[in-house]
Every structure is written in structure tokens, then in C-alpha cells.
Coordinates of C-alpha atoms in Angstrom, one line a residue:
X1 CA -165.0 266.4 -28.1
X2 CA -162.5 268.7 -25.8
X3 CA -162.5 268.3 -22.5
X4 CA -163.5 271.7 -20.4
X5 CA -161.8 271.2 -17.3
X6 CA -163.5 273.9 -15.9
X7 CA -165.8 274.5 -13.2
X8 CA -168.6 271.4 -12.3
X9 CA -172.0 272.1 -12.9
X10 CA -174.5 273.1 -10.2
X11 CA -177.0 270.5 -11.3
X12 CA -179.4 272.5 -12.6
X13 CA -181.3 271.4 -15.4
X14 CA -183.2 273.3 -18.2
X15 CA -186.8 272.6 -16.9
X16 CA -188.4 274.6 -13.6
X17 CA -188.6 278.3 -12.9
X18 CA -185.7 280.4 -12.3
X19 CA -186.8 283.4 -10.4
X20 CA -187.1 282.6 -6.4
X21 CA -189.9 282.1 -5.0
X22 CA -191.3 281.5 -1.2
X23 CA -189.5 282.8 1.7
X24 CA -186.3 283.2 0.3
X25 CA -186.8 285.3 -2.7
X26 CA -185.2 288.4 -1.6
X27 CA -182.4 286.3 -0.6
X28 CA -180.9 284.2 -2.5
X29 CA -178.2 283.0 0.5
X30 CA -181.3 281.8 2.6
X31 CA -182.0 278.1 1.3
X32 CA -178.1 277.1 1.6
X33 CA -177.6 274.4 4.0
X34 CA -174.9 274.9 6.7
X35 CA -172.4 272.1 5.4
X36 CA -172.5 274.3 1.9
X37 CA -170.6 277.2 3.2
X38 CA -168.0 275.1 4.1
X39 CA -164.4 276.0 2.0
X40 CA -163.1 273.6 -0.3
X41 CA -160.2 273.8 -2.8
X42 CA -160.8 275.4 -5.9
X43 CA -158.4 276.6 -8.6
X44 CA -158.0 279.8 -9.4
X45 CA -157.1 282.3 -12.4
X46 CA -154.1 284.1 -10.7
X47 CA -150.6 283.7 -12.3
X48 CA -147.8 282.6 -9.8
X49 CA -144.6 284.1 -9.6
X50 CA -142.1 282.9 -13.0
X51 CA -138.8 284.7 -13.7
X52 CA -138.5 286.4 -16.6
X53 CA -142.6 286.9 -16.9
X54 CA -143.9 287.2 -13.3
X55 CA -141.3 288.9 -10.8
X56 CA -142.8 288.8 -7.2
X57 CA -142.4 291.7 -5.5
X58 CA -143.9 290.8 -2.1
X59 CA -147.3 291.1 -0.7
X60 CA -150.0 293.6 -1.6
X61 CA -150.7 296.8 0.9
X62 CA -154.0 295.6 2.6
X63 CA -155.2 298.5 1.9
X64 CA -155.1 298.4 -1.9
X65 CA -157.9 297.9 -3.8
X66 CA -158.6 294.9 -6.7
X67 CA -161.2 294.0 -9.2
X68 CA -162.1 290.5 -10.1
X69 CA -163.8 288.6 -12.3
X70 CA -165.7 285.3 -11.1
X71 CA -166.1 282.9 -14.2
X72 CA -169.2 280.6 -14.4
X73 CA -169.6 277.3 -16.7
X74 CA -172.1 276.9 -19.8
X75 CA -174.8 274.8 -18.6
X76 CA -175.0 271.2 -19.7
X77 CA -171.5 271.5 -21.6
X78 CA -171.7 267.9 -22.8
X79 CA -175.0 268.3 -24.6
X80 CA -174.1 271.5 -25.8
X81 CA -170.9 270.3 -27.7
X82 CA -172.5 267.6 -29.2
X83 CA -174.9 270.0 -30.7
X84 CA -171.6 272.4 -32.1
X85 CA -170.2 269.1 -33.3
X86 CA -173.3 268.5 -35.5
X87 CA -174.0 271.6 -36.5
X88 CA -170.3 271.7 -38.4
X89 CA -171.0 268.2 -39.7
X90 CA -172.0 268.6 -43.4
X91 CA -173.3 265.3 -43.3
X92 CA -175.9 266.2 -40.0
X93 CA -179.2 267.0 -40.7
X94 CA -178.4 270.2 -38.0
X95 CA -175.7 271.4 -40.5
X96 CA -175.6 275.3 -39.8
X97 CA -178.5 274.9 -38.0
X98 CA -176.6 277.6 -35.5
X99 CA -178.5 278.4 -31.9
X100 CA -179.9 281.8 -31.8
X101 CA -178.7 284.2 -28.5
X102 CA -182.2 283.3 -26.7
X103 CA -181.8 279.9 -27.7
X104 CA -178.4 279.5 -25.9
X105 CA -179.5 281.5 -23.1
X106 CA -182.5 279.6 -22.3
X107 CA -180.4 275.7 -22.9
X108 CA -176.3 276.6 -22.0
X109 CA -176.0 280.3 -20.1
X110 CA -175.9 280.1 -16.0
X111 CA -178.8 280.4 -14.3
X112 CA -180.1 283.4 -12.9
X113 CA -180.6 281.7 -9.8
X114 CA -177.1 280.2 -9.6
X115 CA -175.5 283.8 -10.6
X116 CA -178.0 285.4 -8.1
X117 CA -176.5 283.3 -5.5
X118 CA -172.8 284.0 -6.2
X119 CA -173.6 287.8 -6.3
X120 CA -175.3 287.8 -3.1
X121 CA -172.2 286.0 -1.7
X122 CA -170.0 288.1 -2.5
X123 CA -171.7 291.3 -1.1
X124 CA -172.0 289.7 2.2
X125 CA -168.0 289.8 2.0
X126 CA -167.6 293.7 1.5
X127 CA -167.1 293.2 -1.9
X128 CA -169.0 295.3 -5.0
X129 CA -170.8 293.8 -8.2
X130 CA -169.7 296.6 -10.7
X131 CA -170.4 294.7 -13.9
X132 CA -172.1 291.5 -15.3
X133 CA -171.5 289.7 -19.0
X134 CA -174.9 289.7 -20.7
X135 CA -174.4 286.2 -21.2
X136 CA -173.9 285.8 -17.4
X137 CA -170.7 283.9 -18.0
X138 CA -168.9 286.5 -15.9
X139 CA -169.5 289.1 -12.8
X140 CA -167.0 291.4 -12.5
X141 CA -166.5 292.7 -8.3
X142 CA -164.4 294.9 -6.2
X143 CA -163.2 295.3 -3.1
X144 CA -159.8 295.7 -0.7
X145 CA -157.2 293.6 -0.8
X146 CA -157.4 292.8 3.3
X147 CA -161.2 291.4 2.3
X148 CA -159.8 289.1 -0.3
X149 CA -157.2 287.6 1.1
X150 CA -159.9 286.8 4.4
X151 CA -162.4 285.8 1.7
X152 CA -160.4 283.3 -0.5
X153 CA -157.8 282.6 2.0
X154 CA -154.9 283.5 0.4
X155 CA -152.5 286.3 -0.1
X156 CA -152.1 288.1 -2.8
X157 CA -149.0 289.4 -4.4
X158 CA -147.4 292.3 -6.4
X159 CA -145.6 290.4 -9.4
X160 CA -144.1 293.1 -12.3
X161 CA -145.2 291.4 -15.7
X162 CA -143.3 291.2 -18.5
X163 CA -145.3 293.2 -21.2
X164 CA -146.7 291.5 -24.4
X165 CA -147.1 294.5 -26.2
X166 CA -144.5 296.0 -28.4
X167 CA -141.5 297.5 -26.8
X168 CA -143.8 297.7 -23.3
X169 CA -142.8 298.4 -20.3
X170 CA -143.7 295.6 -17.0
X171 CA -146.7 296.7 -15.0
X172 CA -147.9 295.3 -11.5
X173 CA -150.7 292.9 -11.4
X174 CA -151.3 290.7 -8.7
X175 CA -150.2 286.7 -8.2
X176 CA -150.4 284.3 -5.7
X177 CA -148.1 281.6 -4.1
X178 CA -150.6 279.8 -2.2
X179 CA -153.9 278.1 -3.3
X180 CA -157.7 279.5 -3.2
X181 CA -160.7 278.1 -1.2
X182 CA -164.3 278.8 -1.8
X183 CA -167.2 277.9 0.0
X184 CA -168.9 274.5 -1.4
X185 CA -172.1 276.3 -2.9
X186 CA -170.0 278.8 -4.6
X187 CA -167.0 276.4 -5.7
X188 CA -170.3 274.0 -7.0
X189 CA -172.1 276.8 -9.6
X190 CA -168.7 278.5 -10.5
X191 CA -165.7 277.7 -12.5
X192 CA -163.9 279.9 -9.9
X193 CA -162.0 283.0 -9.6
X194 CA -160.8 284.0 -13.4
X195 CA -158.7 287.4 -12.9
X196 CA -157.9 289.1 -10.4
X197 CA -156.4 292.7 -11.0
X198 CA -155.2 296.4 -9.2
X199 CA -157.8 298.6 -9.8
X200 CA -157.8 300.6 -13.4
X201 CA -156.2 303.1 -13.7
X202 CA -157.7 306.7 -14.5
X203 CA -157.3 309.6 -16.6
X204 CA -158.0 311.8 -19.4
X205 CA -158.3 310.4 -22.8
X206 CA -156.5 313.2 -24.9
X207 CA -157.2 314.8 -28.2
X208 CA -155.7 313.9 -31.8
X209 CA -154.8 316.6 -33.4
X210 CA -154.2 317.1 -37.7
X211 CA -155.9 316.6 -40.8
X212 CA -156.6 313.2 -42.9
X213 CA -153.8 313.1 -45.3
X214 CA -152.3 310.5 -47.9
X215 CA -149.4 310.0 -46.8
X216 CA -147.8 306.6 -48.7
X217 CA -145.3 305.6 -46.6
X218 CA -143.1 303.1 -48.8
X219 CA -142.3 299.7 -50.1
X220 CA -140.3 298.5 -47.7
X221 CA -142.6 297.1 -45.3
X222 CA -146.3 294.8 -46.2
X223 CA -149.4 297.1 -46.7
X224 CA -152.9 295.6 -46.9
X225 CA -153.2 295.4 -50.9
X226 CA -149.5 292.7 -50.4
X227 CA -151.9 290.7 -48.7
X228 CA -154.8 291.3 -51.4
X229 CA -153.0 289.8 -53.2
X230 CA -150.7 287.1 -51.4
X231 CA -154.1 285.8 -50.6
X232 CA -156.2 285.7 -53.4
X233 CA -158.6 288.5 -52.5
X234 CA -158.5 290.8 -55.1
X235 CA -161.1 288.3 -57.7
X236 CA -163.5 288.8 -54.5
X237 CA -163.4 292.8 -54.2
X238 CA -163.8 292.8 -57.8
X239 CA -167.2 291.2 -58.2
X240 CA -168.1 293.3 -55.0
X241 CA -167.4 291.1 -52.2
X242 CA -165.7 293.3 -49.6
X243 CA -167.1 292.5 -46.0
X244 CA -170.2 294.6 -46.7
X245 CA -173.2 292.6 -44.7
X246 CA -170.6 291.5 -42.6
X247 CA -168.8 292.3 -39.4
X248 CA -165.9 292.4 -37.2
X249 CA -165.6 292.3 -33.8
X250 CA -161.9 293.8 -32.4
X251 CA -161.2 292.9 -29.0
X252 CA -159.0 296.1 -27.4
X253 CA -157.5 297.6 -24.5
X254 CA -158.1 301.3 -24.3
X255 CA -158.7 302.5 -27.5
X256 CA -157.2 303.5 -31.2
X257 CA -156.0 306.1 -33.1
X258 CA -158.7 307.7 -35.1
X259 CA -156.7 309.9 -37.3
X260 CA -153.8 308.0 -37.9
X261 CA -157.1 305.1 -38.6
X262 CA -158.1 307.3 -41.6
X263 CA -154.5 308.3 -42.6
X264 CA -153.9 304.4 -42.8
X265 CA -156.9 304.3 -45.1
X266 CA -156.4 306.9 -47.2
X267 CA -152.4 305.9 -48.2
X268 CA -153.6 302.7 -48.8
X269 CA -156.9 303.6 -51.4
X270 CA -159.4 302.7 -48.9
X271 CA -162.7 304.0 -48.1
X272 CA -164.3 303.2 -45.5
X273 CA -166.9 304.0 -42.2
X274 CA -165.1 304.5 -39.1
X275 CA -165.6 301.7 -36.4
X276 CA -168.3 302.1 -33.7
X277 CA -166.4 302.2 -30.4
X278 CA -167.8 299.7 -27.4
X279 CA -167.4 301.4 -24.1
X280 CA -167.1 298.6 -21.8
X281 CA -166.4 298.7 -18.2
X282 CA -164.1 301.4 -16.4
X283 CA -163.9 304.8 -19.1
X284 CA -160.9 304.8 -21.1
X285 CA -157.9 307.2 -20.9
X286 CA -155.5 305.6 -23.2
X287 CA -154.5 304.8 -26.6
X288 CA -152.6 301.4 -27.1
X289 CA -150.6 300.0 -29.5
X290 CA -152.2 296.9 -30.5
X291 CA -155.7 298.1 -30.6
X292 CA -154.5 300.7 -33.0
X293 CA -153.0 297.5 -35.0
X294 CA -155.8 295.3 -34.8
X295 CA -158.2 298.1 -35.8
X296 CA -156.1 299.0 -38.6
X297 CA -155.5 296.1 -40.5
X298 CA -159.0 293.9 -39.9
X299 CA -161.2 297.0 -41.0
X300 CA -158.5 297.5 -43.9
X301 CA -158.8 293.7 -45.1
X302 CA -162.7 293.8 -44.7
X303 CA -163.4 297.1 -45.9
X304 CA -167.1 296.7 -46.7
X305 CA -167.4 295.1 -43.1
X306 CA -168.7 296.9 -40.4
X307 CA -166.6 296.6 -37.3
X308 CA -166.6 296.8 -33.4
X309 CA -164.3 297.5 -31.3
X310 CA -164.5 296.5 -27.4
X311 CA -162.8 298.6 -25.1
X312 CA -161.9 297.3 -22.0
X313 CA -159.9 299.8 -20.0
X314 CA -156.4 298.4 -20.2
X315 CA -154.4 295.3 -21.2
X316 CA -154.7 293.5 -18.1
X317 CA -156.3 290.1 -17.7
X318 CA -159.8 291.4 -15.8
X319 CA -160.3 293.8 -18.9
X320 CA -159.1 291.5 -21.7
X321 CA -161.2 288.4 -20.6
X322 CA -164.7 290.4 -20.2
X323 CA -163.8 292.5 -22.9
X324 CA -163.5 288.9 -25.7
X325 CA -166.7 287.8 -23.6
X326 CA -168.6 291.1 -24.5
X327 CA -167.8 290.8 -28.0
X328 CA -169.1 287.1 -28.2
X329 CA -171.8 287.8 -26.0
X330 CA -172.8 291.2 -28.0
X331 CA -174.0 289.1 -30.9
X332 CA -172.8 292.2 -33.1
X333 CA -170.2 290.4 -35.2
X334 CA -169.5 287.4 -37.3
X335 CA -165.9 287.1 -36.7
X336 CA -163.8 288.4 -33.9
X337 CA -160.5 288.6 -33.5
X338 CA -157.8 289.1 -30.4
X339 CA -154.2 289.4 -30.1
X340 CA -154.2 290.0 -26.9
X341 CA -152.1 286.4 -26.2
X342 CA -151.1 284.9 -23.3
X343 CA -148.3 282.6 -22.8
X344 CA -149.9 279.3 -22.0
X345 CA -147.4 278.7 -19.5
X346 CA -147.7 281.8 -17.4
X347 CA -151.4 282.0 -17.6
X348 CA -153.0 279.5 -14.9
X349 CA -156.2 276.9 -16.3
X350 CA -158.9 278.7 -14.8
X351 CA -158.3 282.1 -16.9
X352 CA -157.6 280.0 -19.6
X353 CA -160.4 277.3 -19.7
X354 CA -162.8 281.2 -19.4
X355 CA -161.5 282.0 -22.1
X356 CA -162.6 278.5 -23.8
X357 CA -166.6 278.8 -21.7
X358 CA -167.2 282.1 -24.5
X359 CA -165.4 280.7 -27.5
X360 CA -167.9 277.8 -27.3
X361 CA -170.7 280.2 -26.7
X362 CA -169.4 281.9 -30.1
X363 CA -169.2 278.5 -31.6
X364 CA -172.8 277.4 -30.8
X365 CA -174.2 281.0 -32.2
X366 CA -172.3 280.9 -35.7
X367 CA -169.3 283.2 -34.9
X368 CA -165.5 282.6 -36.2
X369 CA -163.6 283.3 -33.2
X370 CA -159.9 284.3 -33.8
X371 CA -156.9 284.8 -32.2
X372 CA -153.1 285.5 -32.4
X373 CA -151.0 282.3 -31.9
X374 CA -148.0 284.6 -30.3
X375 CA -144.6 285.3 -31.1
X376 CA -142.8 283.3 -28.9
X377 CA -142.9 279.8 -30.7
X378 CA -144.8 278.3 -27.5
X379 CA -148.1 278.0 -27.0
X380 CA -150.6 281.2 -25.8
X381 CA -154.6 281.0 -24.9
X382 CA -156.8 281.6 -26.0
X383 CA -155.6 280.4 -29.0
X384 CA -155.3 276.9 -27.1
X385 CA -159.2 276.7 -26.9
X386 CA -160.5 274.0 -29.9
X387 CA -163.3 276.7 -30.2
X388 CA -161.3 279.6 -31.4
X389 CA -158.7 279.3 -34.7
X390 CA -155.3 279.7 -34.1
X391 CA -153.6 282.1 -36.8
X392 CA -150.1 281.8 -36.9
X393 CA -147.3 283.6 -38.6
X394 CA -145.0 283.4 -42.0
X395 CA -141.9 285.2 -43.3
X396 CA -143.8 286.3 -46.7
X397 CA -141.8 288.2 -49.3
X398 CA -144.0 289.7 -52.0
X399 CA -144.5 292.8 -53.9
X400 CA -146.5 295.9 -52.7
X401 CA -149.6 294.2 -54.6
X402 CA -148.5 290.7 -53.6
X403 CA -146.8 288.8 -56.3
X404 CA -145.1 286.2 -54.1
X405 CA -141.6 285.0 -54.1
X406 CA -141.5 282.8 -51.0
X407 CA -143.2 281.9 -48.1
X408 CA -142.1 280.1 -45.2
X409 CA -142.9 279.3 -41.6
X410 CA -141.9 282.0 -39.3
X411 CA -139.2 281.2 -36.6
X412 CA -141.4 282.4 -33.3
X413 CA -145.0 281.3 -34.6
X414 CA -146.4 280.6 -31.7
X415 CA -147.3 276.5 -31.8
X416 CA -147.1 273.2 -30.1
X417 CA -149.0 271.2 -28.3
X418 CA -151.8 272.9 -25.3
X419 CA -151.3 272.2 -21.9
X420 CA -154.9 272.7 -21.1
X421 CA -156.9 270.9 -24.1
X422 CA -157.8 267.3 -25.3
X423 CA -157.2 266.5 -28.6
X424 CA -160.6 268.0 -30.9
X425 CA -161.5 265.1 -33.2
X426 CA -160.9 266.6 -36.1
X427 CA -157.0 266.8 -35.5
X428 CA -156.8 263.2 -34.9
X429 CA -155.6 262.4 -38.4
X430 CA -153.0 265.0 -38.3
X431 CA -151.7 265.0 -35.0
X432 CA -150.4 262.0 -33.8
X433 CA -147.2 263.0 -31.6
X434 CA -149.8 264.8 -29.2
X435 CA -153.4 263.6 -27.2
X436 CA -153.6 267.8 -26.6
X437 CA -155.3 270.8 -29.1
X438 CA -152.2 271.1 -31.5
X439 CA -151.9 274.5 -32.7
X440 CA -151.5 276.3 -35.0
X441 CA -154.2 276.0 -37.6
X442 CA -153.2 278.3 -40.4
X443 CA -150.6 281.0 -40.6
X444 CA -150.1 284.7 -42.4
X445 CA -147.3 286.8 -42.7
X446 CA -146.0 288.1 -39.4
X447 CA -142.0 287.7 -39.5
X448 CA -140.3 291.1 -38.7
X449 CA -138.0 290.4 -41.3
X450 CA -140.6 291.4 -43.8
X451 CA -142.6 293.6 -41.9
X452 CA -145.9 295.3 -41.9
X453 CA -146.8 299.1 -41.8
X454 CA -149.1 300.4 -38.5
X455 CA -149.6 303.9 -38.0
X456 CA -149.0 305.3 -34.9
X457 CA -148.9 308.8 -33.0
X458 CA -148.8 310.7 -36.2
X459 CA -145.3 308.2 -37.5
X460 CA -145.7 305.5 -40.0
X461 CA -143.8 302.0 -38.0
X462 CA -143.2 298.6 -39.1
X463 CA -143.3 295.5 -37.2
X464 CA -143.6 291.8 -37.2
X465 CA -146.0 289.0 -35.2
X466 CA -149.1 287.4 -35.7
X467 CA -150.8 290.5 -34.2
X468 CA -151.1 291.6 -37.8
X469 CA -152.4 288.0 -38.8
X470 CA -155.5 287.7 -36.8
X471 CA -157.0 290.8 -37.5
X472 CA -156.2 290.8 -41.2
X473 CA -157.6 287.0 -41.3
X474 CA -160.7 288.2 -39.2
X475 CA -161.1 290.8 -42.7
X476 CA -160.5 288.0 -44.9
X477 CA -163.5 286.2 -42.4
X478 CA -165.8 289.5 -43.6
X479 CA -165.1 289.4 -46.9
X480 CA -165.8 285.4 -47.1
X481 CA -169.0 286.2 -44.9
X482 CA -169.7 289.0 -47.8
X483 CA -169.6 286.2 -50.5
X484 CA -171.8 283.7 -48.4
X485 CA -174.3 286.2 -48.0
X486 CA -174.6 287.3 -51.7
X487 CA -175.2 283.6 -53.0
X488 CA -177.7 283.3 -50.0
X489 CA -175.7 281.3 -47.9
X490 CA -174.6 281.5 -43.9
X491 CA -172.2 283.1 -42.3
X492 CA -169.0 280.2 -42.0
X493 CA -169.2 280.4 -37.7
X494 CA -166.5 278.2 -36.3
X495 CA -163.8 277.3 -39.2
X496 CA -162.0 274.5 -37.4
X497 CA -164.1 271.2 -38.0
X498 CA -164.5 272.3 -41.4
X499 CA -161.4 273.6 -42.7
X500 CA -159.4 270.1 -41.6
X501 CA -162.0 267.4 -42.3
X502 CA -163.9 269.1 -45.9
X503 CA -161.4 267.9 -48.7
X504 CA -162.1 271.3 -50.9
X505 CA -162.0 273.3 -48.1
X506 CA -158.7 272.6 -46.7
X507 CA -157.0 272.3 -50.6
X508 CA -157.8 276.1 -50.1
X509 CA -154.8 276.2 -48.3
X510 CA -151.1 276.8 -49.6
X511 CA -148.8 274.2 -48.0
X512 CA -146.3 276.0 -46.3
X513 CA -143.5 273.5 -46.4
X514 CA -140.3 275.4 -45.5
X515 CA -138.6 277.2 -42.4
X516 CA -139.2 276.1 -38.6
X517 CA -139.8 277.2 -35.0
X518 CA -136.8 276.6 -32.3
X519 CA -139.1 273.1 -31.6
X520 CA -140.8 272.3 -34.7
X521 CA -140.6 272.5 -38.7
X522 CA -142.9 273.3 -41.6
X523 CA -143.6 270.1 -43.9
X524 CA -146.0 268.6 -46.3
X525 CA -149.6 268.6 -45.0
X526 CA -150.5 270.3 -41.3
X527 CA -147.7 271.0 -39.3
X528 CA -147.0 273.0 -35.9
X529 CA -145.4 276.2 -37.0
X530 CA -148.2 276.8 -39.8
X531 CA -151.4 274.8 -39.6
X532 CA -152.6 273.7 -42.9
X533 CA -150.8 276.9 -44.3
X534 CA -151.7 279.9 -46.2
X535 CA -155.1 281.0 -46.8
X536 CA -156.1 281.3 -50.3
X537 CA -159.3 283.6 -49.9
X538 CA -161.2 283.4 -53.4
X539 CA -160.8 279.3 -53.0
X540 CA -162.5 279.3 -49.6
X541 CA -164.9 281.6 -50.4
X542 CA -166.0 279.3 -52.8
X543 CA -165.3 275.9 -51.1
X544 CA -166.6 276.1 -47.6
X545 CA -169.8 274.0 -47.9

């Protein structure tokens, strides 16, 4: 089992009530003994400054405002792994035996009583509850910076971050040099503060302009039907297996391009609905890069598969972590996808192990959780978690329709060994050099040297990473789920157990024996740079038990 590091339970258990009752049920802060509002040390999920990614630019105006996520635990993590462990066991009698969302809710979510609690809290501070996950697993609150800094007894900072997006500029978001307190009851129910971010920002989201045109912009970068057929889909689409029953969850910031959506499309041959747009949090104003990406190439590799896209307002850390949340805890989608990574290093284990609290939530409920592994050929979250499958990248050189010549490990996949995971037991017979998560766990074409095509502000643009993995892997997800469901079978839910320990299963996989990372290289079997290699589609389709 992997460890969660997070938060400690608050020792509630699944039996009893959990509305209030007595004197203290219109307030929750009543029954706390004295000694429980004492502070105690408790991590937090604020970067610190570190040159190059976070540059401290000095204390925050007091006067500035913040939002803020507080993260919370699933309830009686132990037994709930064991049950994901069995339920991914072909052997167990529990085999797919996947909880339902009540299910989960009633076992493993926080109680009511315990969020209640935390809430109340925190509007006793000054601070406001704007927004809470349906799965309770986050509350998202506001307030001014002055209040924080009294409330958590620290200071925070203005650090410019180096942006992960393509040719982005660095934005401000707050860090911290000194550690967080919380008081006892608080620290005991939570897993602690996850983000903490400057307020969104606001504006007006503007018109797209022009008409829905084919517009074929050239062999010289990777269109969808190169990985069609790099990856063995094409035998699927043909008997009508094409994501239809199926769908995809997109994890954005802001939102996409619908035009240049549809001109993707049509260049390409496809037909297809346009996605359904989840408004989450502040409104959006803004149309970013990589949800554009991510939108475009998962709906155009599951283009029978109905997808979702969650907007959070913008690509920091407050909207990117309740926005994966909301797409777990939405119960919309059977596979989601993100490549909104974060270096491992930079990020701090309380955002990170969050991240992990929903990907087992999406586990337990039958959903394949995905995520870019990065480009920098280090490790990112939350592609660390052992709940989500780390999709890593390849310099593939194939024709238009994906007659391959070569395919080798990409210089900056992003791989190695987690700082914030145990070891999952079903790496133990391939890893041996590490007792952490060892990522990645399959790779797809990302090198820049044989780019992709994204459309973009009306221009067709090529580019590299494993943001074009994920999301085309999460289509490849649909189409598999498409299969499933045609032969009366489930939806595949978390791939990891089964796609290293079932023998047919992982001979679905093309060894990707050649190139390296600056740390690690490609070999026979599972290795750092590409997992257990390249997907072949058709093969799983027909393998996964």
C-alpha cells in the first residue's frame, strides 16, 4: 500500500449521526475543549522561495487579499486502500466491484461534522467560505492577507513563478519562509492548508470571431490519425469503437478555443459534439494554451466520447487543485486527464499528498486518473500519486497515418523516483533501485523534435511535451472504455495495478528500449524515462481482464 502522509484522522468512525445535536447545534465551535484551540505545527501547501522557479520578492501588502484552499483526509484511509487494492485484484472476489459516489461518501468522505467545524473556524477569523468540493475533500476561503498571517502565524510572500505553460510569462503567487500553526482541533480533522493564492483575477471573456474551415495544415508536425495509427487504434474505430458511452474529463485553467476546437476537427476528418464547459469557481475571462491543447487532442483521440472540461479560473495552484477534485468528485467521466504539472521539487507535500486524497477517491469509484509526467526529466505531482498513471513522453517518427520508423525515450520525460510516495506493491518487481512511486508508467510521443499540431488564436502551432500525451492517452482511455462497454464489460478505472502485474495486459505494451533522460535510460522491460512503453490500443482493449 502507499503511504498518505497526509493529514491524521479526527477519529471519527462510520457509525453515529452526523448532524449536531443538543446545545451546540447551531454551533459547531461550542463542544471544543479549551486545550484544542491551542496552535500546533502543521505543514502547509505553500511553495518556499527556489531560484530559478520561486523568486521572493518580499512580503505581501497587508492589505491584499488571498484565497485558499483547506484540504481534508479520506476517512479511514487504511481500510479504504485495502478495498482499491482488491477491487484491482483479478484474483479477489471484489474484482471491479467499484464503490458507488454514496457509497464512498457514507464510508471515506469527511464528515460533515468535522467540515462544519473547520468552516465555522475559519469565519470566526474574518475569513469567507466561497466554495466547497462536493466530495468535501476541499473548502475553498478568502480573506486579507493581515488576517492570515495573524491566523496561521506566518508571513506570507510575493515570489514571481517561473511559468509551466508554453512560452509563459512568471506571475506572482504567494510563498512563505517560515512554518504554519493551526489550532489542535483544526490541525486533528485537516490535512492542512493546500494552496494559498492572490485573489483571481477579472475580466471579460472575449469573442472568437470566423467561420469553421478545413484548413490542413501539413505533414511536418504529428496529427491525431499519426497516433491512430502509432497506436493501434484504427482496428477499434473500424468495428465502431470510438469513445461513444464513454467520457473524458479535461482538467483546465480558463477556458478553450471553440473555433479553432472545430477547425482542429474538421482538418483532421473528425466529427464530433463540442465539449460541455464546467464553470467552476471565479467566472472565467481567459483563454489558455494548454486547455486549448488538452481539449483538442483528448476529444480528437476519443471522438465518440463525450467530454468535460473544468474550468477553474486560472493556472494557479487554488484553481488547478479544486478544479482535478471537481472533476473526480463530479462523477461525470471515466477518465480524466491533467497537464497542469508541477515540479515535485518546488511544490511542498501538503498540495501534493491533496492531490493524491482525490486520485484515491477516483480510484475507489472506477475512474482512470491521468496526468502529464512533465518536461523537465524530474519528477512532477500529481503524477507522483500511485493513484493516478503517469504518461510520459517519446521522440516518435511516423507518417501522417502512423507507419512508424522509430521510437525512442524522449530526453526531458519527466521520471525518477517521488519524493513524497512509498513504493505501490505492484512496482516492487520492477523497481529495485528506489523504496519511492517510480514514475513514469507508460510514455507517448511528446519530443519537440517531432512535434505535434495545436491550433491556436486562428494559427496552426507545433510543439513538444507530454501535454499532448495525457490527453490523447485519456482518448485512447474512451475508446478502450467504448470497447468494454460493447462486450458488456466495466469501465478499466485505475490502470496501474493492472497494467504491471496482468501478463497480457502489460505485453500490450511496445518496449521502448532506446534514448535517455539527463539521469536515466530506456532498456528492456520498465524503465524511468518510459514506463512499460508504448501503448498498443487494440491489444489492451482486448487484454485488460
Amino acid at each position: 500500500m502507499s503511504g498518505s502522509g497526509g493529514g491524521g484522522s479526527s477519529g471519527w468512525e462510520t457509525t453515529g449521526t452526523d448532524d449536531p445535536v443538543g446545545p451546540c447545534a447551531s454551533d459547531p465551535l461550542c463542544d471544543i475543549p479549551p486545550e484544542e484551540h491551542e496552535p500546533t505545527n502543521k505543514p502547509d501547501g505553500l511553495p518556499s522561495p527556489k531560484p530559478g522557479v520561486y523568486d521572493d520578492l518580499g512580503p505581501a501588502p497587508l492589505d491584499n487579499g488571498f484565497r485558499s484552499l483547506m484540504g481534508f483526509p479520506n476517512r479511514q484511509r487504511e481500510l479504504l486502500e485495502e478495498r482499491v487494492a482488491a477491487m484491482y485484484d483479478p484474483d479477489s472476489a471484489t474484482f471491479r466491484d467499484y464503490l458507488t459516489v454514496d457509497e464512498w461518501m457514507a464510508d471515506h468522505a469527511p464528515r460533515t461534522k468535522d467540515v462544519d467545524v473547520v468552516k465555522a473556524w475559519l469565519k470566526t477569523r474574518g475569513f469567507t467560505i466561497n466554495y466547497e468540493a462536493k466530495n468535501r475533500l476541499l473548502v475553498h476561503f478568502s480573506g486579507s492577507v493581515k488576517d492570515f498571517n495573524e491566523t496561521f502565524a506566518t508571513e506570507l510572500h510575493i515570489c514571481m513563478r517561473k511559468n509551466p505553460l508554453h512560452s509563459g510569462d512568471p506571475f506572482p503567487v504567494y510563498c512563505t519562509l517560515d512554518s504554519f500553526t493551526l489550532p489542535i482541533f483544526v490541525a486533528e480533522r485537516t490535512n492542512g492548508l493546500a494552496t494559498a493564492d492572490l485573489p483571481a483575477e477579472t475580466g471579460t471573456l472575449t469573442n472568437e470571431v470566423g467561420d469553421v474551415v478545413e484548413d490542413y495544415p501539413g505533414d511536418e508536425a504529428h496529427g491525431p490519425p499519426a497516433f491512430y495509427g502509432a497506436y493501434n487504434m484504427n482496428k477499434l474505430f473500424a468495428d465502431g469503437h470510438d469513445g461513444r458511452g464513454s467520457a473524458i474529463g479535461v482538467v483546465g485553467a480558463g477556458t478553450y478555443h471553440t473555433v479553432d476546437l472545430q477547425i482542429f476537427w474538421k482538418s483532421f476528418g473528425i466529427e464530433r459534439q463540442l465539449p460541455t464547459r464546467v464553470a467552476l469557481m471565479e467566472p472565467v475571462f481567459e483563454r489558455i494554451t494548454e486547455t486549448s491543447l488538452d481539449t483538442q487532442w483528448s476529444s480528437s483521440l476519443g471522438p465518440g466520447a463525450d467530454v468535460f472540461v473544468y474550468e477553474g479560473p486560472d493556472a494557479r495552484n487554488t484553481a488547478l487543485l479544486f478544479a482535478w477534485n471537481e472533476a473526480i468528485g463530479d462523477n461525470k467521466a471515466d477518465v480524466v486527464t491533467t497537464s497542469f504539472a508541477h515540479r515535485e521539487d518546488s511544490e511542498a507535500k501538503t498540495l501534493r499528498h491533496q492531490y493524491d486524497e482525490s486520485a484515491l477517491m477516483g480510484a475507489a469509484i472506477g475512474m482512470t486518473l491521468l496526468s502529464a509526467s512533465g518536461d523537465s526529466a524530474g519528477t512532477d505531482t500529481p503524477c507522483s500519486s500511485p493513484y493516478v498513471t503517469c504518461v510520459g513522453g517519446t521522440n516518435l517518427v511516423a507518417s501522417p497515418t502512423g507507419e512508424i520508423s522509430s521510437e525512442r525515450a524522449w530526453s526531458m520525460s519527466g521520471s525518477g523516483q517521488s519524493k513524497s510516495f512509498a513504493l505501490p506493491y505492484w512496482q516492487e518487481a520492477d523497481v529495485l533501485d528506489s523504496d519511492t512511486r517510480a514514475m513514469c508508467d507508460l510514455a507517448l510521443s511528446a519530443s519537440p523534435e517531432n512535434p505535434m499540431w495545436m491550433r491556436r488564436w486562428k494559427k496552426w502551432e507545433s510543439y513538444g511535451g507530454t501535454s499532448f500525451a495525457s490527453p490523447a492517452f485519456a482518448g485512447m482511455v474512451a475508446v478502450i472504455n467504448s470497447y468494454r462497454k460493447a462486450h458488456g464489460k466495466p469501465r478499466v478505472g485505475y490502470l496501474n495495478p493492472v497494467i504491471y502485474l496482468h501478463g497480457p495486459t502489460r505485453s500490450a505494451f511496445r518496449d521502448i528500449t532506446k534514448g535517455a533522460t539527463p539521469y536515466y535510460a530506456a532498456g528492456v522491460g520498465w524503465d524511468y524515462p518510459s514506463g512499460l512503453g508504448a501503448p498498443d490500443i487494440a491489444a489492451l482493449a482486448a487484454t485488460i481482464p
